[in-house]
Amino acid sequence: MPDTIELLSRVPLLQDLGRAELEKLASRTRREHFHSGADIVEIGAPGRSLYLVTDGLVQVVYPSPLVDFELARLGVGDFFGEMALLNDKPRSATVRALTPVDLIALDKEDFRRVVGDTPGLALQLLAALSMRIRNADEQISTLSDQAVRDPLTGLLNRRAFQERRPPKFAGR
């Protein structure tokens, strides 16, 4: 089984870290395992750790009473949990193991310290967050379009016409 330093060196987010930085980071992490179907983090929970996927596949979902809406699937080399660590807000989604999953967890203060001390890591994190925001915008755009179009014909539906109708003028 690979050691933690070797696993960390394979994570694209950490590619700018040198051996000494990886060793320092490894000393602050812990390895975790989750079985298929297990919730790793739950929406609304406080953010305590960043997770790096070292084996397996996870699903990021926004749970609802009717159906869970899939936001993303993440695999080896991907990470999650950073948003709640950066903005001190509760988790905005649930992350569920789709297969047995091995993770490396980095607690909040250690995450903030390493990001502050490593400009290359901070830039990698910004690039990853930018892509996530872009993907979320595309999902919202798709859902908005689906909300105003008939799925069979592709024509605008009643909601679209009501939203585009000019407002009524009040009489004088």
CSV table of C-alpha atoms in Angstrom, one decimal:
chain,number,residue,atom,x,y,z
A,1,MET,CA,0.0,0.0,0.0
A,2,PRO,CA,1.4,3.4,-1.0
A,3,ASP,CA,2.4,5.7,1.8
A,4,THR,CA,0.6,9.0,2.4
A,5,ILE,CA,3.4,11.1,0.9
A,6,GLU,CA,3.2,9.1,-2.3
A,7,LEU,CA,-0.6,9.4,-2.4
A,8,LEU,CA,-0.4,13.2,-1.8
A,9,SER,CA,2.1,13.6,-4.6
A,10,ARG,CA,-0.4,12.1,-7.1
A,11,VAL,CA,-3.1,14.7,-6.3
A,12,PRO,CA,-3.1,17.4,-9.0
A,13,LEU,CA,-4.1,20.0,-6.5
A,14,LEU,CA,-0.8,19.4,-4.7
A,15,GLN,CA,1.5,19.2,-7.7
A,16,ASP,CA,3.4,22.4,-6.8
A,17,LEU,CA,4.4,21.1,-3.4
A,18,GLY,CA,8.0,20.0,-2.9
A,19,ARG,CA,9.0,16.8,-1.0
A,20,ALA,CA,9.5,18.7,2.3
A,21,GLU,CA,6.1,20.4,2.0
A,22,LEU,CA,4.4,17.0,1.2
A,23,GLU,CA,6.1,15.4,4.3
A,24,LYS,CA,4.9,18.3,6.5
A,25,LEU,CA,1.4,18.0,5.0
A,26,ALA,CA,1.3,14.2,5.4
A,27,SER,CA,2.1,14.5,9.1
A,28,ARG,CA,-1.1,16.5,9.5
A,29,THR,CA,-3.5,14.2,7.6
A,30,ARG,CA,-5.3,11.0,8.3
A,31,ARG,CA,-6.5,8.2,6.1
A,32,GLU,CA,-10.2,7.2,6.0
A,33,HIS,CA,-12.2,4.5,4.3
A,34,PHE,CA,-15.9,4.5,3.5
A,35,HIS,CA,-18.0,1.6,2.2
A,36,SER,CA,-20.2,2.0,-0.9
A,37,GLY,CA,-23.4,3.9,-0.2
A,38,ALA,CA,-22.0,5.7,2.9
A,39,ASP,CA,-22.4,9.5,3.3
A,40,ILE,CA,-19.0,11.0,3.8
A,41,VAL,CA,-20.3,14.5,4.5
A,42,GLU,CA,-23.9,15.7,4.8
A,43,ILE,CA,-25.5,18.9,3.7
A,44,GLY,CA,-25.8,21.4,6.6
A,45,ALA,CA,-23.0,19.8,8.6
A,46,PRO,CA,-20.1,22.1,9.7
A,47,GLY,CA,-17.0,21.8,7.5
A,48,ARG,CA,-14.1,20.3,9.4
A,49,SER,CA,-12.0,18.7,6.7
A,50,LEU,CA,-10.8,18.7,3.1
A,51,TYR,CA,-10.9,15.3,1.5
A,52,LEU,CA,-8.6,14.0,-1.2
A,53,VAL,CA,-9.8,10.9,-3.1
A,54,THR,CA,-7.1,8.3,-3.3
A,55,ASP,CA,-9.2,5.3,-4.4
A,56,GLY,CA,-12.8,4.9,-5.5
A,57,LEU,CA,-15.6,7.1,-6.7
A,58,VAL,CA,-17.9,9.6,-4.9
A,59,GLN,CA,-21.0,11.4,-5.9
A,60,VAL,CA,-21.7,15.0,-4.8
A,61,VAL,CA,-25.5,15.4,-4.5
A,62,TYR,CA,-28.0,18.0,-3.5
A,63,PRO,CA,-30.6,15.9,-1.6
A,64,SER,CA,-34.3,16.6,-2.0
A,65,PRO,CA,-37.4,14.8,-0.8
A,66,LEU,CA,-38.2,13.5,-4.3
A,67,VAL,CA,-34.8,12.7,-5.8
A,68,ASP,CA,-31.1,13.6,-5.2
A,69,PHE,CA,-29.8,15.9,-7.8
A,70,GLU,CA,-26.2,14.9,-8.8
A,71,LEU,CA,-23.8,17.8,-8.9
A,72,ALA,CA,-20.6,15.9,-9.7
A,73,ARG,CA,-18.8,12.6,-9.6
A,74,LEU,CA,-15.3,12.7,-8.3
A,75,GLY,CA,-12.5,10.0,-8.5
A,76,VAL,CA,-8.9,9.5,-7.7
A,77,GLY,CA,-7.0,12.7,-7.5
A,78,ASP,CA,-10.1,14.8,-6.9
A,79,PHE,CA,-10.9,16.7,-3.7
A,80,PHE,CA,-14.0,18.0,-1.9
A,81,GLY,CA,-14.9,19.9,1.2
A,82,GLU,CA,-12.9,23.0,0.6
A,83,MET,CA,-15.8,25.5,0.3
A,84,ALA,CA,-17.0,25.0,3.9
A,85,LEU,CA,-13.4,25.4,5.1
A,86,LEU,CA,-12.9,28.6,3.1
A,87,ASN,CA,-16.2,30.4,3.9
A,88,ASP,CA,-17.1,28.9,7.4
A,89,LYS,CA,-20.5,28.0,6.1
A,90,PRO,CA,-22.2,24.6,6.6
A,91,ARG,CA,-21.8,22.0,3.9
A,92,SER,CA,-23.7,22.8,0.8
A,93,ALA,CA,-24.1,19.3,-0.5
A,94,THR,CA,-23.9,15.6,0.5
A,95,VAL,CA,-21.0,13.5,-0.7
A,96,ARG,CA,-21.7,9.8,-0.9
A,97,ALA,CA,-19.4,6.9,-1.7
A,98,LEU,CA,-20.5,5.2,-5.0
A,99,THR,CA,-17.8,2.5,-4.5
A,100,PRO,CA,-15.6,1.7,-1.6
A,101,VAL,CA,-13.5,4.9,-1.1
A,102,ASP,CA,-10.2,5.7,0.4
A,103,LEU,CA,-9.6,9.3,1.4
A,104,ILE,CA,-6.9,11.5,2.9
A,105,ALA,CA,-8.5,14.0,5.3
A,106,LEU,CA,-6.9,17.4,6.2
A,107,ASP,CA,-8.4,19.3,9.0
A,108,LYS,CA,-9.5,22.9,8.6
A,109,GLU,CA,-6.6,24.7,10.4
A,110,ASP,CA,-4.0,22.7,8.7
A,111,PHE,CA,-5.7,23.2,5.3
A,112,ARG,CA,-5.8,27.0,5.8
A,113,ARG,CA,-2.2,27.0,7.0
A,114,VAL,CA,-0.9,25.1,3.9
A,115,VAL,CA,-2.9,27.2,1.5
A,116,GLY,CA,-1.6,30.4,3.1
A,117,ASP,CA,2.0,29.1,3.0
A,118,THR,CA,1.9,27.7,-0.5
A,119,PRO,CA,1.1,30.2,-3.3
A,120,GLY,CA,1.2,27.4,-5.9
A,121,LEU,CA,-1.4,25.5,-4.0
A,122,ALA,CA,-3.6,28.6,-3.6
A,123,LEU,CA,-3.5,29.2,-7.4
A,124,GLN,CA,-4.4,25.5,-8.1
A,125,LEU,CA,-7.3,25.8,-5.6
A,126,LEU,CA,-8.5,29.0,-7.3
A,127,ALA,CA,-8.4,27.3,-10.7
A,128,ALA,CA,-10.3,24.3,-9.4
A,129,LEU,CA,-13.0,26.5,-7.8
A,130,SER,CA,-13.3,28.5,-11.0
A,131,MET,CA,-14.0,25.3,-12.9
A,132,ARG,CA,-16.6,24.3,-10.3
A,133,ILE,CA,-18.3,27.6,-10.5
A,134,ARG,CA,-18.4,27.4,-14.4
A,135,ASN,CA,-19.8,23.9,-14.2
A,136,ALA,CA,-22.5,25.0,-11.7
A,137,ASP,CA,-23.4,28.0,-14.0
A,138,GLU,CA,-23.8,25.5,-16.9
A,139,GLN,CA,-26.0,23.2,-14.8
A,140,ILE,CA,-28.2,26.2,-13.7
A,141,SER,CA,-28.5,27.4,-17.3
A,142,THR,CA,-29.6,23.9,-18.5
A,143,LEU,CA,-32.1,23.6,-15.7
A,144,SER,CA,-33.5,27.1,-16.4
A,145,ASP,CA,-33.9,26.2,-20.0
A,146,GLN,CA,-35.6,22.9,-19.1
A,147,ALA,CA,-38.0,24.8,-16.8
A,148,VAL,CA,-39.4,26.9,-19.7
A,149,ARG,CA,-39.4,24.4,-22.5
A,150,ASP,CA,-41.7,21.5,-23.3
A,151,PRO,CA,-39.6,18.3,-23.2
A,152,LEU,CA,-41.3,16.7,-26.2
A,153,THR,CA,-41.5,19.6,-28.6
A,154,GLY,CA,-38.8,21.9,-27.3
A,155,LEU,CA,-41.2,24.8,-27.6
A,156,LEU,CA,-41.5,27.4,-24.9
A,157,ASN,CA,-44.1,26.5,-22.3
A,158,ARG,CA,-46.7,28.6,-20.4
A,159,ARG,CA,-44.1,29.6,-17.7
A,160,ALA,CA,-41.9,31.1,-20.4
A,161,PHE,CA,-44.7,33.2,-21.8
A,162,GLN,CA,-45.7,34.4,-18.4
A,163,GLU,CA,-42.2,35.4,-17.5
A,164,ARG,CA,-41.7,37.3,-20.8
A,165,ARG,CA,-45.1,39.0,-20.8
A,166,PRO,CA,-44.8,42.8,-20.2
A,167,PRO,CA,-46.2,44.0,-16.9
A,168,LYS,CA,-49.6,45.5,-16.8
A,169,PHE,CA,-49.7,49.2,-16.5
A,170,ALA,CA,-51.7,50.8,-13.6
A,171,GLY,CA,-54.5,53.0,-14.8
A,172,ARG,CA,-54.2,56.8,-14.1
